[in-house]
Each structure stands twice: as structure tokens, then as C-alpha cells.
Coordinates of C-alpha atoms in Angstrom, one line a residue:
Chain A
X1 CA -15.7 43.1 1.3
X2 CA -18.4 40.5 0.7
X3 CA -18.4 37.3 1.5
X4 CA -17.7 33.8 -1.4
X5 CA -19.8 30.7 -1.2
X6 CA -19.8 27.5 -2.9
X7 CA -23.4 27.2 -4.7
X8 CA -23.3 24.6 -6.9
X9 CA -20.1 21.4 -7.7
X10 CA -19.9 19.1 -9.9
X11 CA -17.4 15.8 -10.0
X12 CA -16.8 13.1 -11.8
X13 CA -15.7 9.5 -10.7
X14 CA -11.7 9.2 -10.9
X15 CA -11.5 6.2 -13.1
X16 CA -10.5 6.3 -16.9
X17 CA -11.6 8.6 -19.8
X18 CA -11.6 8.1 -23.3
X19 CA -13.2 11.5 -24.6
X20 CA -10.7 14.2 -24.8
X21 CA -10.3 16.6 -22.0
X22 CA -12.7 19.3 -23.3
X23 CA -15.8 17.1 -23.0
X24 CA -14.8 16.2 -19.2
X25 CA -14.6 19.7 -18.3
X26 CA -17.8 20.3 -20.6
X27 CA -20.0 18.1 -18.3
X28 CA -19.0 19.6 -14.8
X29 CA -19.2 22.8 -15.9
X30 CA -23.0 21.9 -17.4
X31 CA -23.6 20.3 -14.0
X32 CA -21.7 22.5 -12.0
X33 CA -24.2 25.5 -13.2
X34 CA -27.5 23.1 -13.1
X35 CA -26.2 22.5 -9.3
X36 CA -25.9 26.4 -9.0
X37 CA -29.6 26.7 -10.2
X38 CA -27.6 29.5 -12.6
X39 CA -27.1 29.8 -16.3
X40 CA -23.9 29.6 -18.4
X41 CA -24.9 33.5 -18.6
X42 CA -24.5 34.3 -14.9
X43 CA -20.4 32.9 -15.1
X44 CA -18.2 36.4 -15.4
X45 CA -15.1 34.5 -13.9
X46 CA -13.4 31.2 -15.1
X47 CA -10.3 29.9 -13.2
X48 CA -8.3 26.5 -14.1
X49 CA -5.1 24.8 -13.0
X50 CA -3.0 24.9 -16.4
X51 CA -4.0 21.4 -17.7
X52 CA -0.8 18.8 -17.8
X53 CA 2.0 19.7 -19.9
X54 CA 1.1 15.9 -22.0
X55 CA -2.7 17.6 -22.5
X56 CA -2.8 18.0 -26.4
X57 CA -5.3 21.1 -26.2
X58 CA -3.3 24.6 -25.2
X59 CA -5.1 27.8 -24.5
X60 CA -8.0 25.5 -22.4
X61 CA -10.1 28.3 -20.6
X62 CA -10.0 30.2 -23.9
X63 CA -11.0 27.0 -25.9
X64 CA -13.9 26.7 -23.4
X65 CA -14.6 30.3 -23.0
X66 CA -15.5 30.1 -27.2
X67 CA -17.4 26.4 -27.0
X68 CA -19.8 27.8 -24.4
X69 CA -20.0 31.1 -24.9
X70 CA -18.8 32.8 -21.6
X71 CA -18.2 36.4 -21.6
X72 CA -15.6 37.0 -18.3
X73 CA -14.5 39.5 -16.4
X74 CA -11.6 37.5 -15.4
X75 CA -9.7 33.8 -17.0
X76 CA -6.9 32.9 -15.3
X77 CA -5.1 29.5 -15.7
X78 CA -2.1 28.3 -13.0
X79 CA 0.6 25.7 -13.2
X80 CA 2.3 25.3 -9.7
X81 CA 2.1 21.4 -9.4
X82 CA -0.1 20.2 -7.2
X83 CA -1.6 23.6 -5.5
X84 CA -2.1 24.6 -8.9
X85 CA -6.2 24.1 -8.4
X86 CA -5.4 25.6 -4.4
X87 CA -3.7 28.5 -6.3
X88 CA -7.2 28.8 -9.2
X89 CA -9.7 28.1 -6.2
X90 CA -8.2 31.1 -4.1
X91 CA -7.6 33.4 -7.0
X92 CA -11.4 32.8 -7.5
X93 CA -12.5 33.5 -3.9
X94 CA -10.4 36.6 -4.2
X95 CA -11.8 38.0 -6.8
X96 CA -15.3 37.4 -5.6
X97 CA -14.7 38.8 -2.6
X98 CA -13.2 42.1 -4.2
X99 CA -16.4 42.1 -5.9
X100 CA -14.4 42.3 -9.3
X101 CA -16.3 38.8 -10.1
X102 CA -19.8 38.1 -9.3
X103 CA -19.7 34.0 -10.0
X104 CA -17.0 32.3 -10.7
X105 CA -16.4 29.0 -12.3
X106 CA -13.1 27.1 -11.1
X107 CA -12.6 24.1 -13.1
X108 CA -10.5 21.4 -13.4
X109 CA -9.4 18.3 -15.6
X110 CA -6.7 15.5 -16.2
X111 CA -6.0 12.4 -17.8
X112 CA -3.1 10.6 -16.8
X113 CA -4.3 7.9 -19.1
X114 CA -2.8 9.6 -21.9
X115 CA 0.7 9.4 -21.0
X116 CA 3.2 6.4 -20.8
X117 CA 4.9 5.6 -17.6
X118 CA 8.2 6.4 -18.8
X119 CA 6.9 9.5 -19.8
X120 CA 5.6 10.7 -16.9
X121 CA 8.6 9.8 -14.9
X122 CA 10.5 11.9 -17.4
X123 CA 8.3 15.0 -17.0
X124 CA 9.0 14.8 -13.3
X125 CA 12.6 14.2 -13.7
X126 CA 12.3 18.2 -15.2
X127 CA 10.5 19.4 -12.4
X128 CA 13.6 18.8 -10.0
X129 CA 16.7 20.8 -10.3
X130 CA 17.7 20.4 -14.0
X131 CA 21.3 21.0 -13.2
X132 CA 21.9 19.4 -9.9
X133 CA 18.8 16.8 -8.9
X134 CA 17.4 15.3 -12.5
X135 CA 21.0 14.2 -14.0
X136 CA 20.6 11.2 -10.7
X137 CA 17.2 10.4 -11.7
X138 CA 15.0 11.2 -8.4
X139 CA 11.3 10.4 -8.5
X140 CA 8.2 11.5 -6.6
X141 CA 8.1 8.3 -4.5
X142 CA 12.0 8.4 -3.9
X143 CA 11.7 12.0 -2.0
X144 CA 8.6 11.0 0.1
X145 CA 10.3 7.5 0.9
X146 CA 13.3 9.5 2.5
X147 CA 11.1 12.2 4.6
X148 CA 8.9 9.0 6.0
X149 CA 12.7 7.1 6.5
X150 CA 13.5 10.9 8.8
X151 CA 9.9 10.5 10.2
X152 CA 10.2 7.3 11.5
X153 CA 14.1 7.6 12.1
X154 CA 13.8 10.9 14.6
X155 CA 10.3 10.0 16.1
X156 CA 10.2 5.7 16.2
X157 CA 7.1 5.6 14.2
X158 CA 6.2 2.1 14.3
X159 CA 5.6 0.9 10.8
X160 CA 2.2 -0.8 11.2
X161 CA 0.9 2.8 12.4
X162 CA 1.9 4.3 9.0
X163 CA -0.2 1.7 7.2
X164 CA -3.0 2.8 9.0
X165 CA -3.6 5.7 7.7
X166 CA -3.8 3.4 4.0
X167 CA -6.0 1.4 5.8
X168 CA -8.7 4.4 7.3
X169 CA -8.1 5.8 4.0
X170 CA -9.2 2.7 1.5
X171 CA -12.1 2.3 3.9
X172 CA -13.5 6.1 3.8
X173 CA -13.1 5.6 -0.5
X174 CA -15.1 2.2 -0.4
X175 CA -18.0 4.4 1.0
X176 CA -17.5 7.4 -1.8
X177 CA -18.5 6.7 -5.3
X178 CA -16.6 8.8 -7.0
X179 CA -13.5 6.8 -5.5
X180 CA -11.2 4.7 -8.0
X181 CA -10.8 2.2 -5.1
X182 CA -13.7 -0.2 -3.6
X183 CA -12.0 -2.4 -1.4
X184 CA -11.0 -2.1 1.5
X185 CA -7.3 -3.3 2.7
X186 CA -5.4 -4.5 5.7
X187 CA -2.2 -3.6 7.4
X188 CA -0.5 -7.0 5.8
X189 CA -1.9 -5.8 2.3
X190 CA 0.0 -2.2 2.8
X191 CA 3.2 -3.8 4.3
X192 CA 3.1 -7.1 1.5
X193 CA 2.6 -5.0 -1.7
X194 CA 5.9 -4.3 -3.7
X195 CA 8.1 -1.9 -2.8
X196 CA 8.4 1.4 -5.1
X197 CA 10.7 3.3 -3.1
X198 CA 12.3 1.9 0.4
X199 CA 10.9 2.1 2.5
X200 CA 7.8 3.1 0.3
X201 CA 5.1 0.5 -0.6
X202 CA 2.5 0.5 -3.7
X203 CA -0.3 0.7 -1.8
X204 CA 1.0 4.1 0.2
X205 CA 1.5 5.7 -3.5
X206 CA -1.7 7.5 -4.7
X207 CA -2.8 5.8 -8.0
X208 CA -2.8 8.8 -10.8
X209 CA -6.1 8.8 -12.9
X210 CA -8.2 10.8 -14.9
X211 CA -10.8 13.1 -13.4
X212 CA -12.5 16.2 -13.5
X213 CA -14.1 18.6 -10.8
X214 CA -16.1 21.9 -11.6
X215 CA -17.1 24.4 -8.3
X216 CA -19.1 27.4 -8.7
X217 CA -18.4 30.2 -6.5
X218 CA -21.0 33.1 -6.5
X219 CA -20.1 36.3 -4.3
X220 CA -22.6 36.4 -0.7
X221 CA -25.1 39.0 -1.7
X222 CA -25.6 37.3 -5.4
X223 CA -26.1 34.1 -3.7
X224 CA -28.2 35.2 -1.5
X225 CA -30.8 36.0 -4.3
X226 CA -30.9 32.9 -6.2
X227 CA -33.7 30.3 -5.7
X228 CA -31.7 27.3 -6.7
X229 CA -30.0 25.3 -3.6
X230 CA -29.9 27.8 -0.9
X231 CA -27.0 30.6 0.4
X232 CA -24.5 27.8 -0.7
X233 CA -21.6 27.0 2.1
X234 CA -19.5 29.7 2.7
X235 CA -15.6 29.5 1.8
X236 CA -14.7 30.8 5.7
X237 CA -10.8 31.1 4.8
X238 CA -7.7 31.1 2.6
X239 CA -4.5 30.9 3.1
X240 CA -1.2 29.9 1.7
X241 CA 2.8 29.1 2.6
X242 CA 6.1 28.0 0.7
X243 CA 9.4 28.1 2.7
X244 CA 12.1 27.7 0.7
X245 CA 12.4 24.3 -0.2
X246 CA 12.3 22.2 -3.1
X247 CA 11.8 18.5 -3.0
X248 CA 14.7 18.0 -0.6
X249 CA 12.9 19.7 2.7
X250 CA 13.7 23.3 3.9
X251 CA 17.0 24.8 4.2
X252 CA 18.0 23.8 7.5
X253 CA 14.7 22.4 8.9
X254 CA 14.2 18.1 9.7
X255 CA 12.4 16.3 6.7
X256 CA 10.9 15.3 9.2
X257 CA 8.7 18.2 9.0
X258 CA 6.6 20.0 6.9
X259 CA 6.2 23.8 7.6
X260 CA 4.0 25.2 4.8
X261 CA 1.6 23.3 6.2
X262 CA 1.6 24.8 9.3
X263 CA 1.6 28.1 7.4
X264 CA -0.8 27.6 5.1
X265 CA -2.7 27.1 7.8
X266 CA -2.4 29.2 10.2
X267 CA -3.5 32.0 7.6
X268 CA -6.6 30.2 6.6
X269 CA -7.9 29.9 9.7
X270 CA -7.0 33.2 10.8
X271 CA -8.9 34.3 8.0
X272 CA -11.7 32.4 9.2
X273 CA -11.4 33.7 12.6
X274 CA -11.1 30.2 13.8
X275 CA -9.3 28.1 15.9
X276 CA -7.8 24.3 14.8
X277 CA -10.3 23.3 17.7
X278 CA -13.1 24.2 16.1
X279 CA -12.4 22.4 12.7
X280 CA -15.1 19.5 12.4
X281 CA -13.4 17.4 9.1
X282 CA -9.9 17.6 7.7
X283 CA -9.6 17.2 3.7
X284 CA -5.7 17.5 2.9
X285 CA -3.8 16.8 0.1
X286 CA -1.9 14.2 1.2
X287 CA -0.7 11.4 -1.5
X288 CA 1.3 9.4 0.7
X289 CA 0.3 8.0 4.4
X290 CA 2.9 9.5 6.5
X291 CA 2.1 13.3 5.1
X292 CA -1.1 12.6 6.6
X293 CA -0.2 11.8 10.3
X294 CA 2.4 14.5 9.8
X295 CA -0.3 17.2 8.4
X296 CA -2.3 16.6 11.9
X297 CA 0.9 17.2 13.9
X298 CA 1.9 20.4 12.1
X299 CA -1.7 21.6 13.0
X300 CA -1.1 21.2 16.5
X301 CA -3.7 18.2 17.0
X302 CA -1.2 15.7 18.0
X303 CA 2.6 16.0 19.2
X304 CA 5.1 15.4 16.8
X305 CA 5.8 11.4 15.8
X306 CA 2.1 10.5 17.3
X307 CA -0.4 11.2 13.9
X308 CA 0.1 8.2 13.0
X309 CA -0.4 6.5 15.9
X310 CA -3.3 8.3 16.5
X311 CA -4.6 7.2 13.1
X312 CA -4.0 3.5 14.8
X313 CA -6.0 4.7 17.8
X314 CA -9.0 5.4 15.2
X315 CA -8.7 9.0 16.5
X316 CA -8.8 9.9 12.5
X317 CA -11.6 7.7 11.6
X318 CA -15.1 9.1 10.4
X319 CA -16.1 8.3 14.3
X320 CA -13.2 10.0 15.6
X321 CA -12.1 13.0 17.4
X322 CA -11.7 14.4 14.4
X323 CA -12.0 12.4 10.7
X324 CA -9.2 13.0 8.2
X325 CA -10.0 12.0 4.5
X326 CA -13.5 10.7 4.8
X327 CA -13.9 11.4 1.6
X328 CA -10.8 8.8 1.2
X329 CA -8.2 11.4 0.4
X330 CA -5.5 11.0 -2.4
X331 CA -4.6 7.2 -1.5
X332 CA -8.4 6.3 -1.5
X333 CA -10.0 8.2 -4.1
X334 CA -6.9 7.3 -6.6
X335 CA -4.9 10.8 -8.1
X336 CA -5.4 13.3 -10.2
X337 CA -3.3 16.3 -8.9
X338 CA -5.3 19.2 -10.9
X339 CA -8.3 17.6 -9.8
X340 CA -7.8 16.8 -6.3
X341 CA -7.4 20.6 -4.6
X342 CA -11.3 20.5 -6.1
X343 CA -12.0 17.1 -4.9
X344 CA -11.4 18.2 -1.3
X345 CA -13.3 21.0 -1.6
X346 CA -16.1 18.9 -3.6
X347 CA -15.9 16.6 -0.2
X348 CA -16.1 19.5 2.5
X349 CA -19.4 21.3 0.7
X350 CA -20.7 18.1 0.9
X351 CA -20.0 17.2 4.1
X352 CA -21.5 20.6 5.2
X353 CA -24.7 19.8 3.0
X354 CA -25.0 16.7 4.6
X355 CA -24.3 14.7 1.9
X356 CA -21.2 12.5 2.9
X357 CA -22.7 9.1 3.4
X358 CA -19.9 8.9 6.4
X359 CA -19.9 12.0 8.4
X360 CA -22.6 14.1 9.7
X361 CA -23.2 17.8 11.4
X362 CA -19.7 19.2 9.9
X363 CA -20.0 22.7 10.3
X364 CA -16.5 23.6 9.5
X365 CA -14.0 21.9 7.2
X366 CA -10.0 22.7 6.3
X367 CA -8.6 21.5 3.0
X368 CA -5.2 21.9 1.8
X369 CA -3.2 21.1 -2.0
X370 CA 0.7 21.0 -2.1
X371 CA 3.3 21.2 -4.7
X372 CA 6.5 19.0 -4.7
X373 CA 7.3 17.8 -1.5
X374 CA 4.7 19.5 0.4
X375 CA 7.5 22.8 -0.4
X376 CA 4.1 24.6 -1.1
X377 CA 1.1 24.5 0.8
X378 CA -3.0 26.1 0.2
X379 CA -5.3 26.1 2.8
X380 CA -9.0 26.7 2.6
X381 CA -11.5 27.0 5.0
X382 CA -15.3 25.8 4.9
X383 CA -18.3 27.3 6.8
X384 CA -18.2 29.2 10.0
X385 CA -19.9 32.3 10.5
X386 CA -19.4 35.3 8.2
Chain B
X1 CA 27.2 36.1 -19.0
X2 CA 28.2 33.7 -16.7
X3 CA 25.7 31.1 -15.4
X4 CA 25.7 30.9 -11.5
X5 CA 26.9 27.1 -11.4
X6 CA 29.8 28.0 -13.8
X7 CA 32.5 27.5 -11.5
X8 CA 31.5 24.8 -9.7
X9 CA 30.7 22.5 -13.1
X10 CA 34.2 24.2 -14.2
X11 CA 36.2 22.7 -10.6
X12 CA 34.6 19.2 -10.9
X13 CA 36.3 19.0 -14.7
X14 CA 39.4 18.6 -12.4
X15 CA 37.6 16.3 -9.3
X16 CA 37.5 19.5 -7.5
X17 CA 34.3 20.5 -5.5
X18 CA 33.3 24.1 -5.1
X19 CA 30.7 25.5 -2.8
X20 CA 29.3 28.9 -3.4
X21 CA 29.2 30.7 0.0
X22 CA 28.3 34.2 0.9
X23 CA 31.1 37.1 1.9
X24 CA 28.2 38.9 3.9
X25 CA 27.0 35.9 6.4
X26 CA 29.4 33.5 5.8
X27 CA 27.1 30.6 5.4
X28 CA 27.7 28.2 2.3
X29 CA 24.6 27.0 0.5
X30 CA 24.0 24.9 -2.6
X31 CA 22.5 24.8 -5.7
X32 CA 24.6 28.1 -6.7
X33 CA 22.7 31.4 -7.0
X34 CA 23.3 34.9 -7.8
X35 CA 21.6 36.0 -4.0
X36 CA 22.8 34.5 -0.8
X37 CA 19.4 32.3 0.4
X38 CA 20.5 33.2 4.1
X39 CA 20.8 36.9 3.8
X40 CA 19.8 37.7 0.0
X41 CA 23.5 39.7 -0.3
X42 CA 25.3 39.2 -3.4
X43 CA 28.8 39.2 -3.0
X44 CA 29.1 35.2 -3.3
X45 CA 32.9 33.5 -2.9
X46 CA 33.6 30.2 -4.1
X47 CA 34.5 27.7 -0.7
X48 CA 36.4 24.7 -1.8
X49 CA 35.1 21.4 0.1
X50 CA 36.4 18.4 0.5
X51 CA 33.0 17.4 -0.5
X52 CA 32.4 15.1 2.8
X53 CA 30.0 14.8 4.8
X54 CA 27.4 12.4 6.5
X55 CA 24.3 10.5 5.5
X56 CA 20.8 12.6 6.1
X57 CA 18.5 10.1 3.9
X58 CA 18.6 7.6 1.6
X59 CA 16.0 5.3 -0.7
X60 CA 16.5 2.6 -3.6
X61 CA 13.8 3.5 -6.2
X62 CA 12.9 0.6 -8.4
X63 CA 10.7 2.3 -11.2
X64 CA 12.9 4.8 -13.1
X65 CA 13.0 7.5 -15.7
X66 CA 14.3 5.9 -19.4
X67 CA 18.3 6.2 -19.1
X68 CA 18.3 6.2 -15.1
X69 CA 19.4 2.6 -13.7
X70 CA 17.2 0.2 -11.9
X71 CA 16.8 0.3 -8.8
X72 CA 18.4 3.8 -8.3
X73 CA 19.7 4.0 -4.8
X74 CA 19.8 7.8 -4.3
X75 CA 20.4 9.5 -0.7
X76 CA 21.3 13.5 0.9
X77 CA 24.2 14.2 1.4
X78 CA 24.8 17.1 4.6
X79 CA 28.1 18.4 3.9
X80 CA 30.1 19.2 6.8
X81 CA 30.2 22.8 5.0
X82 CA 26.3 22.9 5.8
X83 CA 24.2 22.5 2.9
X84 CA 22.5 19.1 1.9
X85 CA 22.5 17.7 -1.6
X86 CA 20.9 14.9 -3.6
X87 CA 23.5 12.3 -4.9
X88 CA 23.2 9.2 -6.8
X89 CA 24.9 6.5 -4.6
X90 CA 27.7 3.7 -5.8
X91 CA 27.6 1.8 -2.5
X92 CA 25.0 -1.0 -2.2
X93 CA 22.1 0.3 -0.8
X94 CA 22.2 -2.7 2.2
X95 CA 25.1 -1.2 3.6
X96 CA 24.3 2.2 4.0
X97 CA 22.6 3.7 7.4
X98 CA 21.7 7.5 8.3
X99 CA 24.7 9.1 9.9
X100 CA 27.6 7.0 7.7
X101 CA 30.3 9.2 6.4
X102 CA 30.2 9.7 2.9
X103 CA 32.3 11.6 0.3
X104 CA 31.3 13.0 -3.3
X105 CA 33.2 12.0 -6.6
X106 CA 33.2 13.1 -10.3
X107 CA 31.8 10.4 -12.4
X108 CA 31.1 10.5 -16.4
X109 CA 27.5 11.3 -16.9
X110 CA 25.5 8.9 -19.1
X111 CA 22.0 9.3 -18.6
X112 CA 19.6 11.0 -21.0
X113 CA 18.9 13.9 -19.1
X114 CA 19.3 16.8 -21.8
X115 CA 22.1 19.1 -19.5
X116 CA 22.0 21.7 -22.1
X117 CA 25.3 23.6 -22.2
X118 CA 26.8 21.2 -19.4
X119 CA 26.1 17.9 -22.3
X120 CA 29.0 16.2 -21.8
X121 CA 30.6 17.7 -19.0
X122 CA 30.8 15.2 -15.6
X123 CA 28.8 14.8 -12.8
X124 CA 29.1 13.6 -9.1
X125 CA 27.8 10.8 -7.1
X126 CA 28.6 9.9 -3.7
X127 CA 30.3 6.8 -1.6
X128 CA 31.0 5.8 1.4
X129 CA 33.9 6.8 2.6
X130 CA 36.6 3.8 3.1

């Protein structure tokens, strides 16, 4: 089995769009292949979260497929919430490796600008149980404010530490320009904007917006004969987890706890023949504060109840022991689930470029997208040896 | 055929609450299906509960879905027959605290939640206990 690398990425800034959906993904595709230093010809692989339910245009990768051209070995578009990119990204990397694709194109695009409040919160009401959850009118916020309420309940998490993490994270984004948010804010800021869910505040939500993300992934020996931007960085592991759980926590398991993370990756990493140790940057999917500090406890870098205080410490800061979302994560860079999975892996080939204006000599990056409430978990690796 | 949650939606018609629970392992589990989640066996008997139990979470949400009240104070419920549900609460969310004793009643559903075959059949919320 050969080898994938990233060789080429293209994003744009989260913000608002008013083109429809097939020129967003047009323009990182374009750049995504001028970053590759390949042509539109050398793409034999396309691979997309499904776009939003709300998107007007069905059939997207065929749609695209026609407007540019492509002639693929393999199209493939996923709809699992949140992981759906995590799912396209290591479908992708799969393939390549199997040698069934040569270079693959995974692509995504959103625009929550399209769709009304009340419309939104009525698409999620459908994605709880339809006969036993959505009749009592749950919502995203509610489920996360009742696993940080557990958090905080079984481990006395002080509440000031849990702002932190919004904090580090507003700070990383002010430095990324592809982040919807500029400004920096304080603890008071975090624990004086309105509430959304008790104990949940606005500023711990993750603002949805539009965006749009392209990645090209070219199998090692391919890569290793272009002339365009080097060997590209090397995906070093995949992995994935869901226990059986949906939105209310796992049968039997704390809320307090999160195990696909865990999971997802212990199997990455594995994959990459690495240990959490050697991990230089953490990218996760994380949209609300506490997630965070609880991601870094379920990988073993700090003891259960302390990741947020540790985020307090500035243990997570881009100076740290070991920087979480320097790229600004969910909370920072505002939220476009399909796009985000791609966001964090946009941030950790950078970072291993040396291109983050915030972190430098990152050799080895983890990323992760969930689905729900973290019931779902994909973790990817970055760099490391082959 | 019968849907899974059949009987239970048919017991609450008469304030009764029914919990699915597997002949092979003897755990109960909720939301009804045709495969213990325990065990995967698929002999499933219907356990009635007295639909108590105690307080595992709780929130008041204060932006809602069109035809859901706001704020929404919703919690989970851990039965004392094992398995954890969402309910819709009709205490004040000030008074409630994880651990409090609660119990689950049949309420008239009026929300705009298309329930498909279950459209106008009731629902259940939960309480404090007195």
C-alpha cells in the first residue's frame, strides 16, 4: 500500500456568500489544483460531504463533475452530520492508498446564510429521535449545555476555566484570516453574553456561516513526480469511532465523557505508528468550549476535570505544551460543519508547511470532526514518517 | 407490521408507561427496538414502570424550534428501571437540581412536530415528584 499526501488546499474566509454554492466550490477546486501544480485532468477521484439538506442544487459532485469536465474513477458524497467531511476525507485517503485513485479531490461547501433561524432549528429538531426526543423540542446547544452541567457537576470545573478555552480560541482566530472573528474577548465577555442554553453562553456557541474548503490528495509515488510544491505533507493516520449513543451520551457511560473520541483516536494514531506524545498541534472539531478541554483529557494529556484548567494554565496556547486550535477552532473561526473537518486539515498542512502565522516546526498534527453530540468521532493524522 | 414503539405509545393512551426490556439479559433499554442494545437478542418483553426516577441533566433553552415554548426547560430522566430519557419538564427550571426525584406523565401533544402515524396520540413530560 502506498502512501496519501496532501499536495495542494484551497479555503475560503468563513464569512457570507451571495453566489450560489457551485461557484464557491468552483473557486477551491480552481485553487486547490493551481496549489497542487496539477490540472483539472490529473483529478480521477472527487469526494464531498452531501451539501445541507436547505442547499437548492441536488446531485452536487455530479453537477460539478459535468461543469469541469472530470472523468473519475470514484464520486462519492456523505451525509453523517458533522464527520460528514471526516467520513469524504478518509474515504479519499483510502482509496488513494488502495491505489484505486491516483489524486483525489475532497471538497466541501455551505451556506448557512440561506436558511432562516427557525428553519434550521427545525431541521435539527429531525435529526433527534423523531418519536421520542423531537416532539420536546431539544436543540444542539440544549444537549451540550447538559454534558458541560455533568462536566462541571462530577469534576468541579470552575466556570472561568471553561471560558478560557473561548478566550485562547478568539485569540488564535484574530491571527487567521480566514476566521469570521477578529477580536479578541475576555472571560467577563464569555460569562456576560446571553445565555442560549443554561448554563451555555453565546459566545461558547460556534457562529454557523458559509464557507468552502477544497484538499487535493495525490497517492505518494504520483506526488513524488510533480514539480509543483514538493512531496506535499503526508496524511500519517485515520481512524474513526461511534459508540452507541445519540445526542443523550452512551448507554450507560457519564456525559461527562466522550468516548469516540478516545476511539477515534486511538486508531488514527495507531495507524500512524505514533504515540499522543509525539503529536505537535491538536486541530479538533470542537464547537463548544468544554468539548475542547474534554477532547484533551480523553487523549490522555491531562486527567479527567483538568483540560480546562490546563487551558487556564495557557498549557493549550500556541506557546504551550501543546496548542489546541491555533487555527481558532470552531468557536474562533465561526461554523460551517461540512466545511470545518477540511478546515482542520487546511490548518495542520499548513502548520506543517510553515505557514501558520502562530505556530512553528509542527511535524505532526491530529484533527478530528464529530456528529451529534460527539456520538461519532474521525480522527486524522498529519506528517510522521511513512 | 407492527412498529417497535407500538406498545409503549398504545400503554401511555391509558397513563401507563411501558419499557421494552430483553428476555435474554434482562436489562430494560429505551427508545424501543426490534434487537436488545445490551445483547442484540430478540425476544423483547414489555416491563411496566412506574416511570420514576431521578434527575441526570437538565437545561432551559431560550431559542426554539416554531411550535416548541420559550424557554424550553428540558432535562434526562434515569429511570430507576435503567435507561435515561429526554423529557420536556413542567417544573420551574429554578427548582430543579441533579439527583431530585422525578416522575413522567402523559400530556396532550401540541407542538408542530409532524409524529406521523402517532398525530394526535399523547405524549409525556416529566415533574418533580411531590
Amino acid at each position: 500500500m502506498t502512501d496519501a499526501r496532501v499536495t495542494g488546499l484551497a479555503t475560503l474566509p468563513n464569512g457570507t456568500y451571495d453566489v450560489p454554492e457551485r461557484d464557491l466550490a468552483g473557486e477551491v477546486l480552481l485553487e486547490a489544483i493551481d496549489d497542487a501544480g496539477c490540472t483539472l485532468s490529473d483529478v480521477d477521484g472527487l469526494y464531498m460531504p452531501k451539501p445541507r439538506p436547505w442547499t437548492d442544487q441536488g446531485f452536487f459532485t455530479t453537477l460539478l463533475e459535468h461543469q469541469f469536465g472530470l472523468e473519475l474513477a470514484e464520486s462519492v458524497e456523505t451525509y453523517t452530520g458533522g464527520t460528514s467531511g471526516g467520513h469524504a476525507f478518509q474515504h479519499a485517503v483510502g482509496d488513494v492508498r488502495d491505489g484505486s485513485v491516483e489524486r483525489a479531490v475532497v471538497l466541501a461547501v455551505e451556506r448557512n446564510s440561506t436558511i432562516e433561524t427557525d428553519d434550521y432549528l427545525e431541521y435539527i429538531l429531525s435529526i433527534f429521535d423523531r418519536e421520542f426526543q423531537s416532539p420536546a423540542g431539544p436543540t444542539i446547544p440544549g444537549v451540550y449545555a447538559m454534558s458541560l452541567q455533568r462536566y462541571r457537576y462530577e469534576y468541579d470545573v470552575d466556570r472561568e476555566d471553561i471560558a478560557s478555552v473561548v478566550v485562547k480560541n478568539r485569540e488564535n482566530a484574530a491571527a487567521n484570516p480566514d476566521a469570521l472573528f477578529d477580536d479578541p474577548v475576555t472571560e467577563t465577555d464569555v460569562l456576560e453574553s446571553r445565555v442560549v442554553a443554561d448554563p451555555l453562553r453565546l459566545y461558547e456557541c460556534p457562529a454557523p456561516c458559509d464557507g468552502a474548503a477544497a484538499i487535493v490528495i495525490t497517492r505518494g509515488d504520483v506526488a513524488d513526480d510533480h514539480d509543483g510544491t514538493g512531496d506535499g505533507v503526508r496524511v500519517g493516520g485515520t481512524g474513526a469511532h461511534h459508540p452507541s449513543s445519540h445526542l443523550l451520551g452512551v448507554r450507560g457511560r457519564s456525559l461527562a465523557a466522550f468516548p469516540a473520541i478516545a476511539g477515534a483516536a486511538e486508531r488514527a494514531l495507531g495507524d500512524a505508528d505514533l504515540g499522543v506524545a509525539e503529536l505537535d498541534v491538536l486541530e479538533p472539531y470542537t464547537p463548544f468550549p468544554h468539548t475542547e478541554a474534554m477532547l484533551t483529557e480523553e487523549l490522555g494529556l491531562f486527567e479527567h476535570g483538568e483540560g480546562a484548567a490546563a487551558c487556564a494554565r495557557g498549557q493549550t496556547a500556541t506557546d504551550g505544551a501543546i496548542p489546541v486550535s491555533p487555527s481558532g477552532g470552531c468557536i474562533g473561526r465561526g461554523h460551517p460543519p461540512m466545511v470545518t473537518p477540511l478546515l482542520n486539515y487546511a490548518a495542520a498542512v499548513r502548520q506543517i508547511r510553515g505557514e501558520s502565522p502562530v505556530v512553528d516546526d509542527v511535524g505532526t498534527v491530529l484533527t478530528t470532526s464529530e456528529h451529534g453530540h460527539i456520538d461519532g468521532v474521525t480522527a486524522t493524522v498529519f506528517g510522521g514518517d511513512a | 407490521m407492527e412498529a417497535a414503539s407500538d406498545p409503549f405509545w398504545d400503554a401511555l393512551e391509558d397513563d401507563r408507561f411501558l419499557l421494552p426490556s430483553c428476555e435474554d439479559c434482562g436489562e430494560a433499554f429505551f427508545p424501543p427496538s426490534r434487537a436488545c442494545p445490551h445483547c442484540h437478542a430478540t425476544d423483547i418483553e414489555w416491563l411496566e414502570s412506574e416511570g420514576v426516577g431521578t434527575l441526570y441533566a437538565f437545561t432551559r433553552q431560550h431559542r426554539t424550534a416554531p411550535g416548541v415554548p420559550s424557554p424550553n426547560v428540558l432535562g434526562i430522566v434515569e429511570l430507576e428501571d435503567g435507561p435515561r430519557l429526554l423529557a420536556q419538564f413542567a417544573s420551574e427550571y429554578d427548582d430543579l437540581e441533579i439527583g431530585a426525584t422525578v416522575t413522567l406523565q402523559t400530556r396532550e401533544y401540541a407542538g408542530t412536530v409532524d409524529r406521523g402515524r402517532l398525530e394526535g396520540r399523547p405524549f409525556f413530560e416529566a415533574r418533580l415528584r411531590d
